C-alpha atoms as an extended CHARMM CRD file, in Angstrom:
* protein
*
       273  EXT
         1         1  MET       CA            147.5720000000      178.1340000000      -46.1540000000  PROA      1               0.0000000000
         2         2  ASP       CA            145.4120000000      180.8120000000      -45.6290000000  PROA      2               0.0000000000
         3         3  TYR       CA            145.8660000000      179.6920000000      -41.5890000000  PROA      3               0.0000000000
         4         4  ILE       CA            149.4980000000      180.3390000000      -41.5850000000  PROA      4               0.0000000000
         5         5  GLU       CA            149.2320000000      183.3350000000      -43.1640000000  PROA      5               0.0000000000
         6         6  GLN       CA            147.4360000000      184.7410000000      -40.5510000000  PROA      6               0.0000000000
         7         7  ALA       CA            149.4040000000      183.9510000000      -37.9130000000  PROA      7               0.0000000000
         8         8  LYS       CA            152.3670000000      185.0700000000      -40.2080000000  PROA      8               0.0000000000
         9         9  VAL       CA            150.8590000000      188.4200000000      -40.4900000000  PROA      9               0.0000000000
        10        10  PHE       CA            150.0170000000      187.9790000000      -35.9840000000  PROA      10              0.0000000000
        11        11  LEU       CA            153.4470000000      187.3600000000      -34.7800000000  PROA      11              0.0000000000
        12        12  ALA       CA            154.9650000000      190.7410000000      -37.3790000000  PROA      12              0.0000000000
        13        13  THR       CA            152.1530000000      192.7490000000      -36.3710000000  PROA      13              0.0000000000
        14        14  LYS       CA            151.7400000000      191.5070000000      -32.3920000000  PROA      14              0.0000000000
        15        15  GLY       CA            154.6820000000      189.6630000000      -32.0200000000  PROA      15              0.0000000000
        16        16  ALA       CA            156.6930000000      192.3700000000      -31.2540000000  PROA      16              0.0000000000
        17        17  ASP       CA            154.7340000000      194.1030000000      -29.0750000000  PROA      17              0.0000000000
        18        18  PHE       CA            154.3060000000      190.3390000000      -27.2630000000  PROA      18              0.0000000000
        19        19  GLY       CA            157.8490000000      190.2110000000      -25.6940000000  PROA      19              0.0000000000
        20        20  ILE       CA            158.4170000000      193.4630000000      -24.8490000000  PROA      20              0.0000000000
        21        21  THR       CA            155.1120000000      192.8070000000      -22.3670000000  PROA      21              0.0000000000
        22        22  LEU       CA            156.8120000000      189.2820000000      -21.7720000000  PROA      22              0.0000000000
        23        23  LEU       CA            160.4330000000      191.1770000000      -21.2760000000  PROA      23              0.0000000000
        24        24  LYS       CA            158.5620000000      194.0900000000      -19.0290000000  PROA      24              0.0000000000
        25        25  ALA       CA            157.1650000000      190.7580000000      -16.7590000000  PROA      25              0.0000000000
        26        26  ILE       CA            159.9900000000      189.2450000000      -16.1450000000  PROA      26              0.0000000000
        27        27  LEU       CA            161.6790000000      192.8810000000      -15.0900000000  PROA      27              0.0000000000
        28        28  VAL       CA            159.6300000000      192.8050000000      -12.6420000000  PROA      28              0.0000000000
        29        29  ALA       CA            160.0700000000      189.4980000000      -11.8150000000  PROA      29              0.0000000000
        30        30  PHE       CA            163.0960000000      190.0440000000      -10.9220000000  PROA      30              0.0000000000
        31        31  ILE       CA            163.4370000000      193.4270000000       -9.3930000000  PROA      31              0.0000000000
        32        32  GLY       CA            160.0640000000      192.5120000000       -7.1860000000  PROA      32              0.0000000000
        33        33  TRP       CA            162.1520000000      188.9900000000       -5.5690000000  PROA      33              0.0000000000
        34        34  GLN       CA            164.9870000000      191.0900000000       -4.7420000000  PROA      34              0.0000000000
        35        35  ILE       CA            162.4720000000      193.2860000000       -2.7670000000  PROA      35              0.0000000000
        36        36  VAL       CA            160.9560000000      191.3940000000       -1.2430000000  PROA      36              0.0000000000
        37        37  LYS       CA            163.4770000000      188.8590000000        0.0350000000  PROA      37              0.0000000000
        38        38  PHE       CA            165.5810000000      192.2870000000        1.3290000000  PROA      38              0.0000000000
        39        39  LEU       CA            162.5820000000      193.7440000000        2.8600000000  PROA      39              0.0000000000
        40        40  SER       CA            161.4080000000      189.9050000000        4.3910000000  PROA      40              0.0000000000
        41        41  LYS       CA            165.2100000000      189.8660000000        6.3550000000  PROA      41              0.0000000000
        42        42  ALA       CA            164.3170000000      193.4230000000        7.1960000000  PROA      42              0.0000000000
        43        43  PHE       CA            161.8220000000      192.6040000000        9.2340000000  PROA      43              0.0000000000
        44        44  GLU       CA            163.1280000000      189.8140000000       10.5420000000  PROA      44              0.0000000000
        45        45  ARG       CA            165.7870000000      191.4050000000       11.8400000000  PROA      45              0.0000000000
        46        46  LEU       CA            163.2060000000      194.5970000000       12.9560000000  PROA      46              0.0000000000
        47        47  LEU       CA            161.1640000000      191.6260000000       15.5910000000  PROA      47              0.0000000000
        48        48  ILE       CA            165.0980000000      189.7520000000       16.3520000000  PROA      48              0.0000000000
        49        49  LYS       CA            165.3280000000      193.1050000000       17.8840000000  PROA      49              0.0000000000
        50        50  LYS       CA            162.8860000000      194.0650000000       19.6370000000  PROA      50              0.0000000000
        51        51  ASN       CA            162.7580000000      190.9010000000       21.3460000000  PROA      51              0.0000000000
        52        52  ILE       CA            160.0490000000      189.5790000000       20.0780000000  PROA      52              0.0000000000
        53        53  ASP       CA            159.5230000000      185.6400000000       20.9370000000  PROA      53              0.0000000000
        54        54  PRO       CA            161.7800000000      183.3620000000       18.6240000000  PROA      54              0.0000000000
        55        55  SER       CA            158.2280000000      181.7180000000       16.9320000000  PROA      55              0.0000000000
        56        56  LEU       CA            156.3840000000      185.0890000000       16.4470000000  PROA      56              0.0000000000
        57        57  THR       CA            159.1980000000      185.8500000000       14.8310000000  PROA      57              0.0000000000
        58        58  VAL       CA            159.0360000000      182.9530000000       12.3380000000  PROA      58              0.0000000000
        59        59  PHE       CA            155.1620000000      183.0330000000       11.6480000000  PROA      59              0.0000000000
        60        60  LEU       CA            155.4390000000      186.6300000000       11.1720000000  PROA      60              0.0000000000
        61        61  LYS       CA            158.0290000000      186.4190000000        8.8070000000  PROA      61              0.0000000000
        62        62  SER       CA            156.8390000000      183.8330000000        6.6060000000  PROA      62              0.0000000000
        63        63  LEU       CA            153.2270000000      185.1000000000        6.8200000000  PROA      63              0.0000000000
        64        64  ILE       CA            154.6950000000      188.8490000000        5.2930000000  PROA      64              0.0000000000
        65        65  HSD       CA            156.5910000000      187.0810000000        3.1860000000  PROA      65              0.0000000000
        66        66  ASN       CA            154.1690000000      185.4130000000        1.9880000000  PROA      66              0.0000000000
        67        67  GLY       CA            151.9810000000      188.6390000000        1.6400000000  PROA      67              0.0000000000
        68        68  LEU       CA            154.4720000000      190.1340000000       -0.2330000000  PROA      68              0.0000000000
        69        69  LEU       CA            155.0210000000      186.9700000000       -2.6540000000  PROA      69              0.0000000000
        70        70  ILE       CA            150.9670000000      187.4930000000       -3.1610000000  PROA      70              0.0000000000
        71        71  LEU       CA            152.0130000000      191.7240000000       -3.8870000000  PROA      71              0.0000000000
        72        72  LEU       CA            154.7010000000      189.8800000000       -6.4240000000  PROA      72              0.0000000000
        73        73  VAL       CA            152.2740000000      187.3790000000       -8.0180000000  PROA      73              0.0000000000
        74        74  PHE       CA            149.7640000000      190.2740000000       -9.1070000000  PROA      74              0.0000000000
        75        75  SER       CA            152.1600000000      192.8680000000      -10.0300000000  PROA      75              0.0000000000
        76        76  ILE       CA            153.3300000000      190.1700000000      -13.5290000000  PROA      76              0.0000000000
        77        77  LEU       CA            150.2260000000      189.6500000000      -14.2760000000  PROA      77              0.0000000000
        78        78  SER       CA            149.0450000000      192.7790000000      -14.5090000000  PROA      78              0.0000000000
        79        79  THR       CA            152.0690000000      193.8840000000      -16.3010000000  PROA      79              0.0000000000
        80        80  LEU       CA            150.7960000000      191.1420000000      -18.9030000000  PROA      80              0.0000000000
        81        81  GLY       CA            147.9210000000      192.8430000000      -19.1150000000  PROA      81              0.0000000000
        82        82  ILE       CA            145.4950000000      190.1660000000      -17.2790000000  PROA      82              0.0000000000
        83        83  GLU       CA            142.7180000000      192.3270000000      -15.6830000000  PROA      83              0.0000000000
        84        84  MET       CA            142.3170000000      191.3970000000      -11.9280000000  PROA      84              0.0000000000
        85        85  THR       CA            139.4760000000      193.8260000000      -11.0610000000  PROA      85              0.0000000000
        86        86  SER       CA            137.9950000000      190.7590000000      -10.4690000000  PROA      86              0.0000000000
        87        87  PHE       CA            139.4560000000      187.6370000000       -9.3520000000  PROA      87              0.0000000000
        88        88  ILE       CA            140.9130000000      190.3770000000       -6.7290000000  PROA      88              0.0000000000
        89        89  ALA       CA            137.0530000000      191.0420000000       -5.8880000000  PROA      89              0.0000000000
        90        90  VAL       CA            136.2430000000      188.0780000000       -5.7320000000  PROA      90              0.0000000000
        91        91  LEU       CA            139.4400000000      187.2110000000       -3.2040000000  PROA      91              0.0000000000
        92        92  GLY       CA            138.6650000000      189.9910000000       -1.1030000000  PROA      92              0.0000000000
        93        93  ALA       CA            134.9930000000      188.4730000000       -0.6450000000  PROA      93              0.0000000000
        94        94  ALA       CA            136.3420000000      185.2240000000        0.3340000000  PROA      94              0.0000000000
        95        95  GLY       CA            138.2580000000      186.6470000000        2.4240000000  PROA      95              0.0000000000
        96        96  LEU       CA            135.7320000000      188.6470000000        5.2640000000  PROA      96              0.0000000000
        97        97  ALA       CA            133.1010000000      184.8480000000        4.3340000000  PROA      97              0.0000000000
        98        98  ILE       CA            136.3360000000      183.8160000000        6.3140000000  PROA      98              0.0000000000
        99        99  GLY       CA            136.9860000000      186.6870000000        8.1170000000  PROA      99              0.0000000000
       100       100  LEU       CA            133.7250000000      185.9530000000        9.6290000000  PROA      100             0.0000000000
       101       101  ALA       CA            133.2660000000      182.6690000000        9.9780000000  PROA      101             0.0000000000
       102       102  LEU       CA            136.7790000000      182.3130000000       12.2940000000  PROA      102             0.0000000000
       103       103  GLN       CA            135.6890000000      185.4160000000       14.7180000000  PROA      103             0.0000000000
       104       104  GLY       CA            137.0830000000      184.0430000000       16.9890000000  PROA      104             0.0000000000
       105       105  SER       CA            139.9430000000      181.9520000000       16.4010000000  PROA      105             0.0000000000
       106       106  LEU       CA            141.1560000000      185.6960000000       14.4120000000  PROA      106             0.0000000000
       107       107  SER       CA            140.5470000000      187.9360000000       17.4630000000  PROA      107             0.0000000000
       108       108  ASN       CA            142.2380000000      184.3430000000       20.2010000000  PROA      108             0.0000000000
       109       109  PHE       CA            145.2990000000      185.4020000000       16.5230000000  PROA      109             0.0000000000
       110       110  ALA       CA            145.3670000000      188.7140000000       17.5820000000  PROA      110             0.0000000000
       111       111  GLY       CA            145.7300000000      188.3110000000       20.8460000000  PROA      111             0.0000000000
       112       112  GLY       CA            148.3470000000      185.5930000000       20.9360000000  PROA      112             0.0000000000
       113       113  VAL       CA            150.1440000000      188.0960000000       18.5190000000  PROA      113             0.0000000000
       114       114  LEU       CA            149.9180000000      191.0530000000       20.8800000000  PROA      114             0.0000000000
       115       115  ILE       CA            150.8280000000      188.6960000000       24.4790000000  PROA      115             0.0000000000
       116       116  LEU       CA            153.7800000000      187.3940000000       22.7450000000  PROA      116             0.0000000000
       117       117  VAL       CA            154.6120000000      191.1380000000       21.7180000000  PROA      117             0.0000000000
       118       118  PHE       CA            153.6800000000      193.4860000000       24.5420000000  PROA      118             0.0000000000
       119       119  LYS       CA            155.0370000000      191.0740000000       26.6960000000  PROA      119             0.0000000000
       120       120  PRO       CA            152.1820000000      191.5960000000       29.7840000000  PROA      120             0.0000000000
       121       121  PHE       CA            153.4610000000      188.2500000000       30.8440000000  PROA      121             0.0000000000
       122       122  LYS       CA            155.7180000000      185.7900000000       30.0720000000  PROA      122             0.0000000000
       123       123  VAL       CA            156.5590000000      182.2370000000       31.1450000000  PROA      123             0.0000000000
       124       124  GLY       CA            156.9610000000      181.4800000000       34.8010000000  PROA      124             0.0000000000
       125       125  ASP       CA            155.0890000000      184.2510000000       36.0500000000  PROA      125             0.0000000000
       126       126  VAL       CA            152.3390000000      183.9620000000       38.2590000000  PROA      126             0.0000000000
       127       127  ILE       CA            149.2160000000      185.9120000000       37.4160000000  PROA      127             0.0000000000
       128       128  GLU       CA            145.7930000000      185.9020000000       38.4460000000  PROA      128             0.0000000000
       129       129  ALA       CA            143.4060000000      185.6080000000       35.1530000000  PROA      129             0.0000000000
       130       130  GLN       CA            139.6430000000      184.7840000000       34.2950000000  PROA      130             0.0000000000
       131       131  GLY       CA            139.0160000000      184.4410000000       37.9030000000  PROA      131             0.0000000000
       132       132  GLU       CA            142.1100000000      181.7030000000       37.7530000000  PROA      132             0.0000000000
       133       133  ILE       CA            145.9450000000      182.2250000000       39.8460000000  PROA      133             0.0000000000
       134       134  ALA       CA            148.2650000000      179.6090000000       37.8870000000  PROA      134             0.0000000000
       135       135  SER       CA            152.1370000000      179.9310000000       36.8370000000  PROA      135             0.0000000000
       136       136  ILE       CA            152.5410000000      180.1880000000       32.2550000000  PROA      136             0.0000000000
       137       137  SER       CA            153.6340000000      177.1580000000       31.3860000000  PROA      137             0.0000000000
       138       138  GLU       CA            153.4010000000      177.6910000000       27.4720000000  PROA      138             0.0000000000
       139       139  ILE       CA            152.1530000000      180.9840000000       24.9870000000  PROA      139             0.0000000000
       140       140  GLN       CA            150.5930000000      179.5250000000       21.8100000000  PROA      140             0.0000000000
       141       141  ILE       CA            149.0020000000      182.0470000000       18.7580000000  PROA      141             0.0000000000
       142       142  PHE       CA            145.5760000000      181.1050000000       19.9920000000  PROA      142             0.0000000000
       143       143  HSD       CA            145.6640000000      179.7500000000       23.8700000000  PROA      143             0.0000000000
       144       144  THR       CA            147.8590000000      180.3040000000       26.7360000000  PROA      144             0.0000000000
       145       145  ILE       CA            148.2940000000      177.3430000000       28.6990000000  PROA      145             0.0000000000
       146       146  LEU       CA            148.3810000000      177.6270000000       32.6920000000  PROA      146             0.0000000000
       147       147  LYS       CA            149.6990000000      175.5820000000       35.3560000000  PROA      147             0.0000000000
       148       148  THR       CA            148.0210000000      175.5200000000       39.5430000000  PROA      148             0.0000000000
       149       149  TYR       CA            149.1770000000      175.1210000000       42.4690000000  PROA      149             0.0000000000
       150       150  ASP       CA            147.2890000000      171.2670000000       42.7610000000  PROA      150             0.0000000000
       151       151  ASN       CA            148.9200000000      170.8290000000       38.8850000000  PROA      151             0.0000000000
       152       152  LYS       CA            145.7210000000      171.4310000000       37.1250000000  PROA      152             0.0000000000
       153       153  THR       CA            146.2070000000      172.6110000000       33.6610000000  PROA      153             0.0000000000
       154       154  ILE       CA            144.1780000000      175.2550000000       32.5260000000  PROA      154             0.0000000000
       155       155  ILE       CA            143.6570000000      176.6030000000       29.1040000000  PROA      155             0.0000000000
       156       156  LEU       CA            143.0000000000      180.3510000000       28.1720000000  PROA      156             0.0000000000
       157       157  PRO       CA            142.1030000000      182.2010000000       25.1470000000  PROA      157             0.0000000000
       158       158  ASN       CA            143.9600000000      184.7300000000       23.8500000000  PROA      158             0.0000000000
       159       159  GLY       CA            141.2100000000      186.9430000000       22.5670000000  PROA      159             0.0000000000
       160       160  ASN       CA            140.0290000000      187.3590000000       26.2630000000  PROA      160             0.0000000000
       161       161  LEU       CA            142.8410000000      186.6960000000       28.4810000000  PROA      161             0.0000000000
       162       162  TYR       CA            144.6090000000      189.3260000000       26.8180000000  PROA      162             0.0000000000
       163       163  ASN       CA            140.8670000000      191.7950000000       26.6280000000  PROA      163             0.0000000000
       164       164  ASN       CA            140.8580000000      191.3930000000       30.4490000000  PROA      164             0.0000000000
       165       165  LYS       CA            142.0670000000      192.3290000000       33.4330000000  PROA      165             0.0000000000
       166       166  ILE       CA            145.4780000000      190.2070000000       34.4640000000  PROA      166             0.0000000000
       167       167  ILE       CA            147.0970000000      190.1270000000       37.3490000000  PROA      167             0.0000000000
       168       168  ASN       CA            150.8260000000      189.3070000000       37.1370000000  PROA      168             0.0000000000
       169       169  TYR       CA            151.9160000000      188.6540000000       39.9320000000  PROA      169             0.0000000000
       170       170  SER       CA            155.9280000000      187.9760000000       39.0870000000  PROA      170             0.0000000000
       171       171  THR       CA            156.9950000000      191.1390000000       37.5870000000  PROA      171             0.0000000000
       172       172  GLU       CA            158.9700000000      192.9160000000       40.5870000000  PROA      172             0.0000000000
       173       173  PRO       CA            161.1180000000      190.4540000000       42.4480000000  PROA      173             0.0000000000
       174       174  ALA       CA            159.5890000000      190.7490000000       45.4150000000  PROA      174             0.0000000000
       175       175  ARG       CA            156.5130000000      191.7520000000       47.0130000000  PROA      175             0.0000000000
       176       176  LYS       CA            153.9940000000      193.5610000000       49.6060000000  PROA      176             0.0000000000
       177       177  MET       CA            152.5280000000      190.9190000000       51.8930000000  PROA      177             0.0000000000
       178       178  GLN       CA            150.4660000000      191.1030000000       55.0340000000  PROA      178             0.0000000000
       179       179  TRP       CA            149.0110000000      189.8190000000       57.7190000000  PROA      179             0.0000000000
       180       180  VAL       CA            145.9380000000      190.7150000000       60.1550000000  PROA      180             0.0000000000
       181       181  PHE       CA            145.9120000000      188.8690000000       63.8990000000  PROA      181             0.0000000000
       182       182  GLY       CA            143.2100000000      189.1020000000       65.9710000000  PROA      182             0.0000000000
       183       183  ILE       CA            143.3560000000      189.3970000000       69.5900000000  PROA      183             0.0000000000
       184       184  GLY       CA            140.6620000000      189.6930000000       72.9380000000  PROA      184             0.0000000000
       185       185  TYR       CA            139.7370000000      193.2520000000       73.9880000000  PROA      185             0.0000000000
       186       186  ASN       CA            141.7620000000      192.7180000000       77.3030000000  PROA      186             0.0000000000
       187       187  ASP       CA            144.6940000000      191.7680000000       75.6490000000  PROA      187             0.0000000000
       188       188  ASP       CA            147.9550000000      193.7210000000       75.4630000000  PROA      188             0.0000000000
       189       189  ILE       CA            147.7640000000      195.6400000000       72.1390000000  PROA      189             0.0000000000
       190       190  ASP       CA            152.0250000000      196.9140000000       72.9210000000  PROA      190             0.0000000000
       191       191  LYS       CA            152.9420000000      192.8160000000       73.7100000000  PROA      191             0.0000000000
       192       192  ALA       CA            151.0740000000      191.5710000000       70.5830000000  PROA      192             0.0000000000
       193       193  LYS       CA            152.9090000000      193.6780000000       68.5180000000  PROA      193             0.0000000000
       194       194  GLN       CA            156.7300000000      192.6670000000       69.7550000000  PROA      194             0.0000000000
       195       195  ILE       CA            155.5170000000      189.6060000000       69.4370000000  PROA      195             0.0000000000
       196       196  ILE       CA            154.8430000000      189.9120000000       65.4690000000  PROA      196             0.0000000000
       197       197  LYS       CA            157.1250000000      192.0680000000       64.9050000000  PROA      197             0.0000000000
       198       198  ASP       CA            159.9390000000      190.4300000000       66.6320000000  PROA      198             0.0000000000
       199       199  VAL       CA            158.8780000000      186.3350000000       65.0380000000  PROA      199             0.0000000000
       200       200  VAL       CA            158.2260000000      188.4650000000       61.7250000000  PROA      200             0.0000000000
       201       201  TYR       CA            160.8280000000      190.5510000000       60.7620000000  PROA      201             0.0000000000
       202       202  ALA       CA            163.6950000000      187.8340000000       63.0740000000  PROA      202             0.0000000000
       203       203  ASP       CA            163.0470000000      186.4870000000       59.3260000000  PROA      203             0.0000000000
       204       204  GLU       CA            166.1700000000      186.6860000000       57.0820000000  PROA      204             0.0000000000
       205       205  ARG       CA            164.1940000000      186.4530000000       54.4310000000  PROA      205             0.0000000000
       206       206  ILE       CA            161.6510000000      189.7700000000       55.0450000000  PROA      206             0.0000000000
       207       207  LEU       CA            163.9080000000      192.5330000000       53.4500000000  PROA      207             0.0000000000
       208       208  ASP       CA            162.6120000000      195.0480000000       54.9000000000  PROA      208             0.0000000000
       209       209  ARG       CA            163.6960000000      194.2200000000       58.3900000000  PROA      209             0.0000000000
       210       210  GLU       CA            164.4350000000      197.9540000000       59.5470000000  PROA      210             0.0000000000
       211       211  THR       CA            160.9160000000      199.1290000000       58.5580000000  PROA      211             0.0000000000
       212       212  PRO       CA            158.4840000000      197.6750000000       60.4590000000  PROA      212             0.0000000000
       213       213  TYR       CA            154.7260000000      198.4710000000       59.8590000000  PROA      213             0.0000000000
       214       214  ILE       CA            152.5240000000      197.0900000000       62.5230000000  PROA      214             0.0000000000
       215       215  TYR       CA            149.1340000000      198.9060000000       62.9870000000  PROA      215             0.0000000000
       216       216  VAL       CA            145.7100000000      198.2150000000       64.5470000000  PROA      216             0.0000000000
       217       217  ASP       CA            143.1560000000      197.6610000000       61.4220000000  PROA      217             0.0000000000
       218       218  SER       CA            139.9060000000      197.8560000000       63.2510000000  PROA      218             0.0000000000
       219       219  LEU       CA            137.9990000000      197.1790000000       66.5880000000  PROA      219             0.0000000000
       220       220  GLY       CA            135.9160000000      193.6940000000       64.6010000000  PROA      220             0.0000000000
       221       221  ASP       CA            132.9940000000      192.1280000000       66.7810000000  PROA      221             0.0000000000
       222       222  SER       CA            134.9320000000      190.2230000000       68.4950000000  PROA      222             0.0000000000
       223       223  SER       CA            138.7520000000      191.1170000000       68.3180000000  PROA      223             0.0000000000
       224       224  VAL       CA            141.2720000000      194.1360000000       68.2360000000  PROA      224             0.0000000000
       225       225  ASN       CA            142.4540000000      193.0100000000       64.0510000000  PROA      225             0.0000000000
       226       226  ILE       CA            146.7310000000      194.3410000000       63.9020000000  PROA      226             0.0000000000
       227       227  ARG       CA            147.7690000000      193.9680000000       60.3330000000  PROA      227             0.0000000000
       228       228  CYS       CA            151.5750000000      193.6950000000       59.1360000000  PROA      228             0.0000000000
       229       229  ARG       CA            153.7770000000      194.2560000000       56.5100000000  PROA      229             0.0000000000
       230       230  ALA       CA            156.2930000000      192.3320000000       54.9240000000  PROA      230             0.0000000000
       231       231  LEU       CA            158.7720000000      192.6870000000       51.4100000000  PROA      231             0.0000000000
       232       232  VAL       CA            159.3640000000      189.4840000000       50.3290000000  PROA      232             0.0000000000
       233       233  GLY       CA            161.0750000000      187.8470000000       47.4580000000  PROA      233             0.0000000000
       234       234  ASN       CA            158.8340000000      185.6960000000       45.4190000000  PROA      234             0.0000000000
       235       235  ALA       CA            160.3320000000      182.9040000000       45.4770000000  PROA      235             0.0000000000
       236       236  ASP       CA            160.2080000000      183.6590000000       49.4100000000  PROA      236             0.0000000000
       237       237  PHE       CA            156.3100000000      184.4910000000       49.2230000000  PROA      237             0.0000000000
       238       238  TRP       CA            154.1140000000      181.5940000000       50.3600000000  PROA      238             0.0000000000
       239       239  ASP       CA            156.3420000000      179.5630000000       52.8970000000  PROA      239             0.0000000000
       240       240  VAL       CA            157.2750000000      182.9890000000       54.6880000000  PROA      240             0.0000000000
       241       241  TYR       CA            153.8320000000      183.4880000000       54.8780000000  PROA      241             0.0000000000
       242       242  LEU       CA            152.2150000000      180.4370000000       56.3360000000  PROA      242             0.0000000000
       243       243  SER       CA            154.5280000000      179.7950000000       58.3970000000  PROA      243             0.0000000000
       244       244  LYS       CA            154.8080000000      183.1550000000       60.0620000000  PROA      244             0.0000000000
       245       245  ILE       CA            150.7020000000      182.3560000000       61.1810000000  PROA      245             0.0000000000
       246       246  GLU       CA            150.9870000000      179.3660000000       62.3270000000  PROA      246             0.0000000000
       247       247  GLU       CA            154.9090000000      180.6470000000       64.7790000000  PROA      247             0.0000000000
       248       248  VAL       CA            152.3020000000      184.1310000000       65.9480000000  PROA      248             0.0000000000
       249       249  LYS       CA            149.6970000000      181.9210000000       66.6780000000  PROA      249             0.0000000000
       250       250  LYS       CA            152.6930000000      179.6660000000       69.0670000000  PROA      250             0.0000000000
       251       251  ALA       CA            153.6550000000      182.3570000000       70.2800000000  PROA      251             0.0000000000
       252       252  PHE       CA            150.1530000000      183.9910000000       71.7960000000  PROA      252             0.0000000000
       253       253  ASP       CA            149.6560000000      180.8760000000       73.4010000000  PROA      253             0.0000000000
       254       254  LYS       CA            153.0620000000      180.6890000000       75.1090000000  PROA      254             0.0000000000
       255       255  GLU       CA            153.0190000000      184.5560000000       76.1900000000  PROA      255             0.0000000000
       256       256  GLY       CA            149.1540000000      184.7560000000       77.2000000000  PROA      256             0.0000000000
       257       257  ILE       CA            147.6940000000      186.5470000000       73.8820000000  PROA      257             0.0000000000
       258       258  SER       CA            144.0460000000      185.5120000000       73.4860000000  PROA      258             0.0000000000
       259       259  ILE       CA            143.0320000000      185.4970000000       69.5960000000  PROA      259             0.0000000000
       260       260  PRO       CA            139.0830000000      185.1300000000       69.5430000000  PROA      260             0.0000000000
       261       261  PHE       CA            136.6930000000      183.1700000000       67.6400000000  PROA      261             0.0000000000
       262       262  PRO       CA            133.4950000000      185.0130000000       67.1410000000  PROA      262             0.0000000000
       263       263  GLN       CA            130.8850000000      183.9110000000       69.6810000000  PROA      263             0.0000000000
       264       264  ARG       CA            127.2150000000      184.7670000000       70.3270000000  PROA      264             0.0000000000
       265       265  ASP       CA            124.2450000000      184.8480000000       73.6230000000  PROA      265             0.0000000000
       266       266  VAL       CA            121.5210000000      182.5010000000       72.7520000000  PROA      266             0.0000000000
       267       267  HSD       CA            118.2820000000      183.4080000000       74.8320000000  PROA      267             0.0000000000
       268       268  LEU       CA            115.6840000000      180.9430000000       75.4370000000  PROA      268             0.0000000000
       269       269  PHE       CA            112.4250000000      182.4580000000       77.0640000000  PROA      269             0.0000000000
       270       270  GLN       CA            109.4110000000      180.0270000000       77.9220000000  PROA      270             0.0000000000
       271       271  GLN       CA            106.3270000000      180.8410000000       77.0850000000  PROA      271             0.0000000000
       272       272  LYS       CA            103.3970000000      179.9490000000       79.7920000000  PROA      272             0.0000000000
       273       273  ASP       CA            100.1740000000      178.6130000000       78.3560000000  PROA      273             0.0000000000
């Protein structure tokens, strides 16, 4: 009977306080849950408005939502009077250890997030990075997948990719291409320049045909080097570039313009005994 009496006394003295504390915890849980839902939806709308990649939008929304839920749980437990200091310290130490162990992966993750947010390139772009020139096939959270022109697959970690030099050849709708054609020192420079102009700027794919850019670039060891520049749409870049090399060579041959190649004079000396 003593235990029953003690229980009655405890409920009489402490029950009211516990009931109030429990009511506060339920109130915190209800209001906190509404705040979590509101902030999660607001964050999602912000990401959509900023035109963030859909896969990253889902991931970041989930990350923010779960983080807010963890904070809500801590708030509820703290309202119930449960001491959270030690638990938070242990959780922080565990997080630090995991972060150090996964340092490379976290770097790649951060790089992937920055790539998807700031968009230095997108799927389909042709880029030069890490010594490779290829088109973007897929952008993942940890890696970016590229396809080369000879159909090789290259997987680059996003951490290294974002923190190093990237050349994006697809940012602008058109690119400047240039050729250097060497002619002999005895050939007519003006005639050679006219041939280049007639061949290159007759192509309708050249976007700046009205302003030809052809000039003597340098006087080499074996040739006079003539440089030509032209603006071409990205889709036609390689077709125009390669075809004009062949066409100019054939036009030079037809008009008697020589394309010299390096030559070396070798002198032999006979040693007399």
